PDB file of C-alpha atoms in Angstrom:
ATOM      1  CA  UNK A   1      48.813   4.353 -66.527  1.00 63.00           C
ATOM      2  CA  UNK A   2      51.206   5.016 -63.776  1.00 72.00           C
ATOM      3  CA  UNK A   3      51.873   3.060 -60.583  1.00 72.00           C
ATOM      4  CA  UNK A   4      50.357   5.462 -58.636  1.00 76.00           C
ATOM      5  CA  UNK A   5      46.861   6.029 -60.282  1.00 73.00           C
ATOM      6  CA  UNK A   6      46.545   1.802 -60.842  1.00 70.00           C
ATOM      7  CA  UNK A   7      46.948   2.216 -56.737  1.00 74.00           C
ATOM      8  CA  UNK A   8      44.273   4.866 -56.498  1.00 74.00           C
ATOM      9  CA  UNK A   9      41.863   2.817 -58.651  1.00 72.00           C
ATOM     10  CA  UNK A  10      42.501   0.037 -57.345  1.00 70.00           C
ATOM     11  CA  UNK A  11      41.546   1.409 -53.867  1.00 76.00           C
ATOM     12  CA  UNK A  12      38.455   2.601 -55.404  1.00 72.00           C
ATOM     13  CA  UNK A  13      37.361  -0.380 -57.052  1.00 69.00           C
ATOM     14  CA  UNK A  14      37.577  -2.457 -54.065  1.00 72.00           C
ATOM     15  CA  UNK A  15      35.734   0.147 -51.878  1.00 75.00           C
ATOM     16  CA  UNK A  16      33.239  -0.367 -54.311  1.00 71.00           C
ATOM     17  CA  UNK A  17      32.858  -3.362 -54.169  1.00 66.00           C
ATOM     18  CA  UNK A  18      32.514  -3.303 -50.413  1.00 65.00           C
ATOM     19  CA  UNK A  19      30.891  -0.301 -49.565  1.00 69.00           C
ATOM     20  CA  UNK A  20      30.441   1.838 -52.406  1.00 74.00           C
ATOM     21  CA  UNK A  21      31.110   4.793 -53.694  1.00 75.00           C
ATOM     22  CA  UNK A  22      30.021   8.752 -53.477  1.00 84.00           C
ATOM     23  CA  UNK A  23      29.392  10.721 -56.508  1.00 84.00           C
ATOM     24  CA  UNK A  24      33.054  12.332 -55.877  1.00 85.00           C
ATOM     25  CA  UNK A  25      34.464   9.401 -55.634  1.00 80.00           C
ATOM     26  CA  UNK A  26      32.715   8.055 -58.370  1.00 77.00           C
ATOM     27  CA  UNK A  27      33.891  10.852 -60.816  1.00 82.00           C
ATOM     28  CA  UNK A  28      37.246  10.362 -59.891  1.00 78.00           C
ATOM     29  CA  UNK A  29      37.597   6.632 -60.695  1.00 71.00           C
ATOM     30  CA  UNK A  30      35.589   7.483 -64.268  1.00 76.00           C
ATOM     31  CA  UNK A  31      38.723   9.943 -64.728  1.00 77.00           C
ATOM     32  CA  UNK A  32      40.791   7.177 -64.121  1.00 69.00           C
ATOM     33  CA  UNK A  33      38.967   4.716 -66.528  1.00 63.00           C
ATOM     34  CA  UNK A  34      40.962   2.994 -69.329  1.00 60.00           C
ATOM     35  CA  UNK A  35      38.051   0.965 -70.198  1.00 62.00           C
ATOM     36  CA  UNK A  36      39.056  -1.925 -67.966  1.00 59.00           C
ATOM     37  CA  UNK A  37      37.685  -0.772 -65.012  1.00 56.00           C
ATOM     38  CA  UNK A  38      34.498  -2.444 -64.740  1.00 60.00           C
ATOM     39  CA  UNK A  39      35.732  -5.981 -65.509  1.00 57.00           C
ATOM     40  CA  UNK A  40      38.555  -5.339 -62.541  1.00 59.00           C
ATOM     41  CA  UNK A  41      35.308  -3.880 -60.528  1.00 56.00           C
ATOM     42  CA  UNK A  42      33.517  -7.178 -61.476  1.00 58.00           C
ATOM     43  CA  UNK A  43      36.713  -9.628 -60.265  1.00 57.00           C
ATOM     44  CA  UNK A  44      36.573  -7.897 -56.781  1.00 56.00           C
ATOM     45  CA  UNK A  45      32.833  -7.909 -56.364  1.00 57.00           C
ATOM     46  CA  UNK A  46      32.555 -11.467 -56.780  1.00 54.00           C
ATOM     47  CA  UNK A  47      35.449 -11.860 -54.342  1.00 58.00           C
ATOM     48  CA  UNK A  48      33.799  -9.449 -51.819  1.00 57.00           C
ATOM     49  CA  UNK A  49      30.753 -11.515 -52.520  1.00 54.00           C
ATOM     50  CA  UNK A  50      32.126 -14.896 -52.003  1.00 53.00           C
ATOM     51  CA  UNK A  51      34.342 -13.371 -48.945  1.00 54.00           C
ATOM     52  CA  UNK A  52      31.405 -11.867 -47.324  1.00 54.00           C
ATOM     53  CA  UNK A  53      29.766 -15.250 -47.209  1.00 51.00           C
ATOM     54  CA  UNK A  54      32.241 -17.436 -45.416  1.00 50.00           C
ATOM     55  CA  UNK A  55      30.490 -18.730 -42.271  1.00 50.00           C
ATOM     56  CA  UNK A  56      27.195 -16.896 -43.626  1.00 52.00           C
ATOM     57  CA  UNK A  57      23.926 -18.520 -42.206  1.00 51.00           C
ATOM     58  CA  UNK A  58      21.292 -19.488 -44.630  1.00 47.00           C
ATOM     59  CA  UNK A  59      18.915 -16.804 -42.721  1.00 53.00           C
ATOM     60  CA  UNK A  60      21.947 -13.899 -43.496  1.00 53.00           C
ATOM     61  CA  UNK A  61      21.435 -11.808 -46.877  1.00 57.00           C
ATOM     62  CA  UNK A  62      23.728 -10.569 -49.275  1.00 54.00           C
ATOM     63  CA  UNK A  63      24.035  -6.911 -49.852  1.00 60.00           C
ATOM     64  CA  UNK A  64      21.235  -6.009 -52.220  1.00 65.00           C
ATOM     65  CA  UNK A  65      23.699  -4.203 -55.061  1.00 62.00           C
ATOM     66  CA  UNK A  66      25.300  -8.012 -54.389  1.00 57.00           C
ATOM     67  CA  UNK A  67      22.664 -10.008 -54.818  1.00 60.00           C
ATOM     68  CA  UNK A  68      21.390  -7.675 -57.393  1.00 65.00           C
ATOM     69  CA  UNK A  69      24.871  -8.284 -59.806  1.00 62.00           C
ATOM     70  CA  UNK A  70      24.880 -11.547 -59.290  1.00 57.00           C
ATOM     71  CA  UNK A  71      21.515 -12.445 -60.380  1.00 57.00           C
ATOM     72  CA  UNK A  72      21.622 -10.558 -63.058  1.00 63.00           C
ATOM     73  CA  UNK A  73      25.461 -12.200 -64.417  1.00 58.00           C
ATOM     74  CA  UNK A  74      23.508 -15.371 -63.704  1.00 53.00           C
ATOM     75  CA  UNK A  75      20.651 -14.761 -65.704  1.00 56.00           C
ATOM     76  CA  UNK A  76      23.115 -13.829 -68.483  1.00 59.00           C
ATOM     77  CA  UNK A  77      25.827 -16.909 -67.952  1.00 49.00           C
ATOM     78  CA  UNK A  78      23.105 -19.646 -67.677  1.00 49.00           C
ATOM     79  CA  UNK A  79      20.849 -17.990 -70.982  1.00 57.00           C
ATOM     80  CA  UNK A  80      24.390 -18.561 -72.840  1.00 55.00           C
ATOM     81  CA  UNK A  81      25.563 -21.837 -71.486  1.00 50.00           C
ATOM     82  CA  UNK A  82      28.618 -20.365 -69.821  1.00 46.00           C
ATOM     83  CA  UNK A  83      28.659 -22.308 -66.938  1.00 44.00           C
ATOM     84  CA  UNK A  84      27.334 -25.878 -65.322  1.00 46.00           C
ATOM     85  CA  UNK A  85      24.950 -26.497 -62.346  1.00 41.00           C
ATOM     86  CA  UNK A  86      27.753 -25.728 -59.295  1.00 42.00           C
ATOM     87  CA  UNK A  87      27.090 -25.827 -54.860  1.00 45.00           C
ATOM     88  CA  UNK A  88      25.992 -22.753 -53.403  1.00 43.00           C
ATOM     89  CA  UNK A  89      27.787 -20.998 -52.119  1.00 45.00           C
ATOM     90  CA  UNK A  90      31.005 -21.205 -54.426  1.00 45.00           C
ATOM     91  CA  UNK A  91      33.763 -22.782 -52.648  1.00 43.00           C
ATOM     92  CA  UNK A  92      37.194 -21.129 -52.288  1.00 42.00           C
ATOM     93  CA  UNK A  93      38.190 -22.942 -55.365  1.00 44.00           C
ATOM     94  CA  UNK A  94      35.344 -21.940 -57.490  1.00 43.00           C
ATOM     95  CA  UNK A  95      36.055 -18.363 -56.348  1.00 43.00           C
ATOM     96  CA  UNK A  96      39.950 -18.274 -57.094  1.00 44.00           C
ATOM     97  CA  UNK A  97      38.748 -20.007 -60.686  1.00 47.00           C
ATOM     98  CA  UNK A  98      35.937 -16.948 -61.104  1.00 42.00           C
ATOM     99  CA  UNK A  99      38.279 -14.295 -60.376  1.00 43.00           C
ATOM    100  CA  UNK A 100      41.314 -15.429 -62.503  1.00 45.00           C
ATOM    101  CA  UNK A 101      39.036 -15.773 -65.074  1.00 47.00           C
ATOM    102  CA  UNK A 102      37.471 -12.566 -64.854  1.00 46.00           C
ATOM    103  CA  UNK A 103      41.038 -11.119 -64.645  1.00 44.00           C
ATOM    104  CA  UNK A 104      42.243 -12.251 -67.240  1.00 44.00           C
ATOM    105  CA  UNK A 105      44.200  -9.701 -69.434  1.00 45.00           C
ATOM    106  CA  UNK A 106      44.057  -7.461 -66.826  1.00 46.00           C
ATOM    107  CA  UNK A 107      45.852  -3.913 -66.542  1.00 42.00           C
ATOM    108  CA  UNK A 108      47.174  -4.739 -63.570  1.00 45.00           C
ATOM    109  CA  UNK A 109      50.804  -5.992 -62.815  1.00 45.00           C
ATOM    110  CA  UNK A 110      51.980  -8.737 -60.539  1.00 44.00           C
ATOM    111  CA  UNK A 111      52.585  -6.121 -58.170  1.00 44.00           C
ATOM    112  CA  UNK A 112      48.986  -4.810 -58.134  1.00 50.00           C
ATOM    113  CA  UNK A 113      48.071  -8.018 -58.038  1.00 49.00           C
ATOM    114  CA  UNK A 114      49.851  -8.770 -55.275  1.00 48.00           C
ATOM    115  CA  UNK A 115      48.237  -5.944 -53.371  1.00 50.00           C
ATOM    116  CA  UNK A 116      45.030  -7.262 -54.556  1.00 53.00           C
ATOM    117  CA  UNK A 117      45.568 -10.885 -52.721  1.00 53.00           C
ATOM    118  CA  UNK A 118      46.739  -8.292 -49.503  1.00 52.00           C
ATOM    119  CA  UNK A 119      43.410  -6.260 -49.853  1.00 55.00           C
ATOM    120  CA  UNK A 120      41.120  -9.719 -49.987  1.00 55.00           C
ATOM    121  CA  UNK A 121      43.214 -11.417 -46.996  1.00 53.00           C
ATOM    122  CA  UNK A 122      42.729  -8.071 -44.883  1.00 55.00           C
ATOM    123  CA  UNK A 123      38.752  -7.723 -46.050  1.00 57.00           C
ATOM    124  CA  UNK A 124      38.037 -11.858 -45.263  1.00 52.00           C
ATOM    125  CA  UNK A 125      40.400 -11.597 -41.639  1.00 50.00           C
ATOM    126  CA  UNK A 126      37.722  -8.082 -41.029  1.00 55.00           C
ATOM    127  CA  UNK A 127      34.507 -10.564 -41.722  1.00 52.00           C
ATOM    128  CA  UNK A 128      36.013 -12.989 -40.380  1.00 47.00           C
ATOM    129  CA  UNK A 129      36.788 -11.847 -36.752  1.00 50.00           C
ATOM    130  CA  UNK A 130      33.465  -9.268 -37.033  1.00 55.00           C
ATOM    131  CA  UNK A 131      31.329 -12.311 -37.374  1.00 51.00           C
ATOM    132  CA  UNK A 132      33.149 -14.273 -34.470  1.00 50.00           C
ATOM    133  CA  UNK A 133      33.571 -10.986 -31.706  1.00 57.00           C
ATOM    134  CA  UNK A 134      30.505 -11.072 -29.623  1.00 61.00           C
ATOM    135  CA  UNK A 135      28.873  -7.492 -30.228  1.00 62.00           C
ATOM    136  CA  UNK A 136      30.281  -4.888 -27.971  1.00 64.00           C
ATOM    137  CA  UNK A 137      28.788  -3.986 -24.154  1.00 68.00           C
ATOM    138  CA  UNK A 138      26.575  -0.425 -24.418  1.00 74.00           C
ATOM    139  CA  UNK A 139      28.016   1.274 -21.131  1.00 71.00           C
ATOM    140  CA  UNK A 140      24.980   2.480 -19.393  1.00 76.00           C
ATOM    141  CA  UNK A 141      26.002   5.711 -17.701  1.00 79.00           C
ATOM    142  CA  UNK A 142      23.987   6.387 -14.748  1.00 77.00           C
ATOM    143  CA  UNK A 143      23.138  10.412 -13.543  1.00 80.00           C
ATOM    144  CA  UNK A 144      24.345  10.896 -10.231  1.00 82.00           C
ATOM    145  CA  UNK A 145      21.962  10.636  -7.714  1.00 78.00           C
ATOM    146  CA  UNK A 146      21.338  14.388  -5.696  1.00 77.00           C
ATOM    147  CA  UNK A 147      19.820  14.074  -2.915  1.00 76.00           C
ATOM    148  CA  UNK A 148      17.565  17.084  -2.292  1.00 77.00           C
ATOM    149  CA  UNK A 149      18.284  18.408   1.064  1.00 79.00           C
ATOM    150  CA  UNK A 150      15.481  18.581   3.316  1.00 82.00           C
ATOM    151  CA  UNK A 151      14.197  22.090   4.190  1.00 89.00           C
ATOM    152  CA  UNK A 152      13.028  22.445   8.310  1.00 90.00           C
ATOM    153  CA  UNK A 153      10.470  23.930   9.101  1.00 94.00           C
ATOM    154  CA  UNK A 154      10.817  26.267  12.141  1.00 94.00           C
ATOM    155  CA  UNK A 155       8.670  23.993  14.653  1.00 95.00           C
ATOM    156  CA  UNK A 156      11.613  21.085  13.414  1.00 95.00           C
ATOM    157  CA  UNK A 157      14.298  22.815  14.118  1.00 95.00           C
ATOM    158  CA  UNK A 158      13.107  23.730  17.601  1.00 95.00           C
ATOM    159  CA  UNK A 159      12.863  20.489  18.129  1.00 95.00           C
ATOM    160  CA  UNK A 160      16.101  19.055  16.636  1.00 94.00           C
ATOM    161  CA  UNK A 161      18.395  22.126  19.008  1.00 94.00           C
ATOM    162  CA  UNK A 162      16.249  20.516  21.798  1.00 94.00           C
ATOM    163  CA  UNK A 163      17.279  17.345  21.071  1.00 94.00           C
ATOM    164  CA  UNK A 164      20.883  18.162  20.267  1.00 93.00           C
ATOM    165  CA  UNK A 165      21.780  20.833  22.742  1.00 90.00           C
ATOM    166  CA  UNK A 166      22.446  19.567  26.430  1.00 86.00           C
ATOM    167  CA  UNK A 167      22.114  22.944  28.087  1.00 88.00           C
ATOM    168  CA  UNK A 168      18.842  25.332  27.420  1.00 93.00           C
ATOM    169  CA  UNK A 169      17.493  28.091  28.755  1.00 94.00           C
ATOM    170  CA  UNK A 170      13.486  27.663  29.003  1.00 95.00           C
ATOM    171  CA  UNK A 171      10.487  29.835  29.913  1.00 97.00           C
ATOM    172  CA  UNK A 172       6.788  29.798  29.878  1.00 97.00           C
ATOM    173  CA  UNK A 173       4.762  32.513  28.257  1.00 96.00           C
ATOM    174  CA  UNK A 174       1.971  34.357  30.407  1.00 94.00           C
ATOM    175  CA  UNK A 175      -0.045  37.427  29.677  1.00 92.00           C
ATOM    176  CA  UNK A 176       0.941  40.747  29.527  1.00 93.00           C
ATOM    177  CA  UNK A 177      -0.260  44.325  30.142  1.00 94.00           C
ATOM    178  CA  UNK A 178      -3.044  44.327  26.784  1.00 93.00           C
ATOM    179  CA  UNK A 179      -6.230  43.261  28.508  1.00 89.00           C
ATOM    180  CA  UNK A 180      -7.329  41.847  25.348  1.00 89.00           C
ATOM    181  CA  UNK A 181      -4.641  39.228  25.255  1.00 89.00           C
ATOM    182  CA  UNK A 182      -5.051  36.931  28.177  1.00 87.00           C
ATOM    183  CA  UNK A 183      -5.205  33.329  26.518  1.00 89.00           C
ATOM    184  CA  UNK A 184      -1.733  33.313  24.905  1.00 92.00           C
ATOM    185  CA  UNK A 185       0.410  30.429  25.975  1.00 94.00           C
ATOM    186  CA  UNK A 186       3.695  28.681  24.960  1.00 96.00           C
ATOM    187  CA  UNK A 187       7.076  28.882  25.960  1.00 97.00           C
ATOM    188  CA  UNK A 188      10.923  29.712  24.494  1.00 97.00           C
ATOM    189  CA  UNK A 189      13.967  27.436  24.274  1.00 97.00           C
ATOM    190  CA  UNK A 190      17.442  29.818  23.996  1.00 96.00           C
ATOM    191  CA  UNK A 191      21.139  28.460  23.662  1.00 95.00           C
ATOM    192  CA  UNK A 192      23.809  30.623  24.823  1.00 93.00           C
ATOM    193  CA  UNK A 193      26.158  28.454  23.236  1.00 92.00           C
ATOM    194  CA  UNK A 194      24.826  28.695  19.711  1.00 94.00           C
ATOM    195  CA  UNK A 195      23.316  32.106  20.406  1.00 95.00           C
ATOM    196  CA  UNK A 196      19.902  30.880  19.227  1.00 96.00           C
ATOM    197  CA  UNK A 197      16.479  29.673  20.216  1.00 97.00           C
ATOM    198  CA  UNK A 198      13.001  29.864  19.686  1.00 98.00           C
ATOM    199  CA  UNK A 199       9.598  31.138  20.815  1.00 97.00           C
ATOM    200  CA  UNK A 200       6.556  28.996  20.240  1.00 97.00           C
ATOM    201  CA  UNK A 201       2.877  30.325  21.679  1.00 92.00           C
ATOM    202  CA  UNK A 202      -0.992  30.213  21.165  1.00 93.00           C
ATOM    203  CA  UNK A 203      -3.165  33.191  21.030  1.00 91.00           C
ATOM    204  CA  UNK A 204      -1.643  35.504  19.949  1.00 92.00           C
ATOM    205  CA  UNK A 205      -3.648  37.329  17.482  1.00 92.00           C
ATOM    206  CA  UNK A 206      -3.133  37.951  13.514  1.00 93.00           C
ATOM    207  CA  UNK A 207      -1.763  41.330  12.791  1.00 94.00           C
ATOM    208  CA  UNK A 208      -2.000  44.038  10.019  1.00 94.00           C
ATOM    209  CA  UNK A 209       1.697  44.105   8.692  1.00 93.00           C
ATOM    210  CA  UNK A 210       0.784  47.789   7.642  1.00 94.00           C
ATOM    211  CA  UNK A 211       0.003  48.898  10.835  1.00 95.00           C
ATOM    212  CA  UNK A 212       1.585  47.614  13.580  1.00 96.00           C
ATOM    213  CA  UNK A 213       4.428  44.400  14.299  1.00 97.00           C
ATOM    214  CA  UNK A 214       5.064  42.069  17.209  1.00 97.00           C
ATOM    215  CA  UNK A 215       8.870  42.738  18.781  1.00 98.00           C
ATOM    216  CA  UNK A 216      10.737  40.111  20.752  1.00 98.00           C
ATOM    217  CA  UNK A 217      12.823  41.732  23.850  1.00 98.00           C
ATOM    218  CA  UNK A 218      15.654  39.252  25.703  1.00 97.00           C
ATOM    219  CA  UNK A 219      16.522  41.219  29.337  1.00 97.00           C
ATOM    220  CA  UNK A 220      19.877  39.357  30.172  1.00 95.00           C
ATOM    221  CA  UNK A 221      22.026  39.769  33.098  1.00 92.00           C
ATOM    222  CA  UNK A 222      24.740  41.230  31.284  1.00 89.00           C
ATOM    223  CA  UNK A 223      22.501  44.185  29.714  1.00 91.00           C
ATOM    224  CA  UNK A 224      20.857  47.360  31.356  1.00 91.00           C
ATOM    225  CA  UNK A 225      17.431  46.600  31.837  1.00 90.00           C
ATOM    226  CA  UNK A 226      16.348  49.428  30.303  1.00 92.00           C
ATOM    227  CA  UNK A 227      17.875  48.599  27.094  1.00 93.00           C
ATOM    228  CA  UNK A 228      16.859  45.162  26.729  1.00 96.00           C
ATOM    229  CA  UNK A 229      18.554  42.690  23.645  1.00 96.00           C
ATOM    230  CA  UNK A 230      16.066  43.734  20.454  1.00 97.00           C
ATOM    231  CA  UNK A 231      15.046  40.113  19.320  1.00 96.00           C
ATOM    232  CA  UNK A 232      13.836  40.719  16.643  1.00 96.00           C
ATOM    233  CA  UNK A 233      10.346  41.808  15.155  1.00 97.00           C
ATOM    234  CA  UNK A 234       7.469  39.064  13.242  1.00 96.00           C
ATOM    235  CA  UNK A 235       3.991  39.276  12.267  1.00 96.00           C
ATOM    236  CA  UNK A 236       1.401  36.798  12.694  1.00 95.00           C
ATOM    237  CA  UNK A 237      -0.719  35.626  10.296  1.00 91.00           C
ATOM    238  CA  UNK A 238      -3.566  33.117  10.998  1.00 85.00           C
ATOM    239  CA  UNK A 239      -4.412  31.347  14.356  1.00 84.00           C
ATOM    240  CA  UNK A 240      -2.974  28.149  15.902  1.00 87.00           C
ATOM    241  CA  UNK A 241       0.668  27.114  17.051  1.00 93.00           C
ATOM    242  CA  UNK A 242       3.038  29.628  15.660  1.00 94.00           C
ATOM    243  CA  UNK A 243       7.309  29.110  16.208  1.00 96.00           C
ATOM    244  CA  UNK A 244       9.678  31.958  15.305  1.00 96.00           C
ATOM    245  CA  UNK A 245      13.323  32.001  15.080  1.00 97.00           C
ATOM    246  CA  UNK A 246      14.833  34.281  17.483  1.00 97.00           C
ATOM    247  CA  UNK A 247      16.856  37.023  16.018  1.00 95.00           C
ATOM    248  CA  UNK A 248      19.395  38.583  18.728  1.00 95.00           C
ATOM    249  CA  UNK A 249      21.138  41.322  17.482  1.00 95.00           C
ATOM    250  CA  UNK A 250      23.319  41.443  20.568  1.00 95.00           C
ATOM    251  CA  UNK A 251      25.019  38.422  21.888  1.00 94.00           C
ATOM    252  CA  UNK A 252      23.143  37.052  24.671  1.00 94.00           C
ATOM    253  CA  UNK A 253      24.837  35.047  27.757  1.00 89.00           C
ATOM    254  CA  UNK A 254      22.224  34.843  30.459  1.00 90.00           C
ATOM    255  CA  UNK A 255      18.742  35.266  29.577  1.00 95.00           C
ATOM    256  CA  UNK A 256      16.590  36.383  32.885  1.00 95.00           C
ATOM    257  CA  UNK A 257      12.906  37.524  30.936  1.00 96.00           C
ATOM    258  CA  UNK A 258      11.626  37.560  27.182  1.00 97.00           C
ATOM    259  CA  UNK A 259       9.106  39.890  26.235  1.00 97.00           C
ATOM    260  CA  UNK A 260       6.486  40.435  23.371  1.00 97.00           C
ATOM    261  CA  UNK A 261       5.846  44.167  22.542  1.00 97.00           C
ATOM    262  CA  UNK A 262       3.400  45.435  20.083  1.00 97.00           C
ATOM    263  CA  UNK A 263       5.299  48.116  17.924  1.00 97.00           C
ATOM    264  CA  UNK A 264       4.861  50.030  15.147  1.00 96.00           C
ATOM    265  CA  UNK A 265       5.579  48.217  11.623  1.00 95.00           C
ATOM    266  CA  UNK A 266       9.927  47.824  11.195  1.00 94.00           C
ATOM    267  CA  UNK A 267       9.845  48.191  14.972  1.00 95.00           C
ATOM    268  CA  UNK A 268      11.764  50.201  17.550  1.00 96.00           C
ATOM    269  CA  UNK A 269      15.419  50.334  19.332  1.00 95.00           C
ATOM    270  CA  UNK A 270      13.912  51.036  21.996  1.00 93.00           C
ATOM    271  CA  UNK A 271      10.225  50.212  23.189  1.00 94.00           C
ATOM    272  CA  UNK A 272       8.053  52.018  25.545  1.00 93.00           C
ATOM    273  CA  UNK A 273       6.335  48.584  26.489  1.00 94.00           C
ATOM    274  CA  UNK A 274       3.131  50.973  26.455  1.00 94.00           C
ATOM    275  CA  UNK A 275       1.679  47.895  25.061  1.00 96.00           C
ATOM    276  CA  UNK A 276       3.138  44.113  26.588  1.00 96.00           C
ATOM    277  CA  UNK A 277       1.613  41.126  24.774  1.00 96.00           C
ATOM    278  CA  UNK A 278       3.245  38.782  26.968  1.00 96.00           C
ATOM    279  CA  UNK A 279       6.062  37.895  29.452  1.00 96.00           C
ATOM    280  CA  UNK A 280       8.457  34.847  29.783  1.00 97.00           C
ATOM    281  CA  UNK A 281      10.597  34.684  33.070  1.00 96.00           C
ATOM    282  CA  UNK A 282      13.624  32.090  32.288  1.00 94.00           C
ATOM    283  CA  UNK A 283      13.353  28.585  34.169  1.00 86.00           C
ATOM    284  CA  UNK A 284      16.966  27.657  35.394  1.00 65.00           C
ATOM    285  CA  UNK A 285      18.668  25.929  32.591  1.00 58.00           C
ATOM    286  CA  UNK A 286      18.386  22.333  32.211  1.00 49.00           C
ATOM    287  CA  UNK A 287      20.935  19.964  32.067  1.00 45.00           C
TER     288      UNK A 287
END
């Protein structure tokens, strides 16, 4: 057998004897076979075996195909008188006298045995130092925390611009020109340095979406009173406290009146005010 395939079985007997081996693996060390392959398979398994015990605590098992081949040589030694009562487990001595024993006439050379003695130092420093390293620290990875961020409600953010914005223009809501609609009340806050504000009022009736739309006018000094600032249009859909953003499509710098039309549904560019649901004359702004 050449150099090179007593190296490749040699590999594969002492993976066997450690871990084991796969069917493909296992075919290609029967290829290999000269017939002394299981007594060289035998040498390192009891090495493995008495390696793997070093520093073993008496609660620590053996591999079972470990336990298994011992038991069974010992069944077989002791039925045949082959060997006296002995500690457990074999010292180093006992194991050095085991394997050169069991190697006896072996195929290898003093190289590959050589390699062997490099193999067993390298597989008793691995159980060695695995047994002593104190088991390695599981990182826990923690998900980054997202916060959620907090959606206003309209009635908050009226009150956070109040609270934030030093100068505001304010007015009080009073009825109109529709007889029907003389309890509304409330009042607007407007910024003309953000260019926004709010209108908050009672009593003013739910509408049909369908049929007709409530239109927010903003006469400022800047703009021809006939053409007031178009606000924006809302509906309304339940009684109570209602606050709506104010939509300016023009830019508005000096407020002087709001005013709540009723209009048809999408509203108008321009309103007739046939039908006023309420007026809002602007306080002087508050400092």
């Amino acid at each position: 057998m050449s150099e090179e395939n007593q190296e490749l079985m040699f590999d594969l007997l002492t993976k066997k004897a450690v871990y084991g081996l796969d069917d493909a693996e296992q075919r290609e060390l029967d290829n290999l076979d000269t017939g002394l392959a299981e007594s060289e398979f035998r040498s390192l398994e009891i090495t493995a075996a008495a390696i793997s015990m070093v520093g073993m605590s008496p609660e620590e098992q053996l591999p079972s195909h470990l336990q298994a081949r011992i038991l069974h040589d010992a069944e077989r030694f002791i039925a045949n008188g082959e060997v006296e009562a002995a500690p457990w487990p074999p010292s180093t001595v006992a194991t050095r006298e085991i394997v050169a024993e069991q190697s006896s006439g072996s195929f290898f050379s003093w190289f590959g045995w050589l390699a062997a003695a490099a193999a067993c130092i390298a597989l008793a420093a691995n159980i060695w130092f695995t047994r002593l390293q104190p088991p390695p620290e599981i990182a826990v990875i923690q998900p980054p925390v997202v916060e959620t961020p907090q959606i206003l409600t309209p009635a908050q953010m009226r009150d956070e611009m109040i609270r934030s914005t030093p100068a505001l223009i304010k007015a009080n809501w009073a009825a109109g020109n529709v007889k029907e609609l003389k309890q509304i009340s409330g009042d607007v806050v407007w910024s003309d340095e953000k260019q926004a504000g709010y209108i908050r009022f009672r009593g003013l009736p739910a509408n049909d979406g369908r049929k007709e739309t409530y239109q927010l006018w903003i006469f400022d000094k800047t703009q021809d009173k006939a053409t007031p600032i178009d606000g924006g249009t809302f509906d309304v859909a339940g009684e109570g406290e209602v606050v709506i953003p104010i939509n300016a499509k023009l830019k508005a710098e000096g407020p002087e009146m709001f005013a709540i039309t009723i209009e048809k549904p999408g509203g108008v560019v321009v309103s007739k005010r046939e039908k006023i649901a309420a007026l809002a004359k602007a306080e002087t702004p508050s400092v």
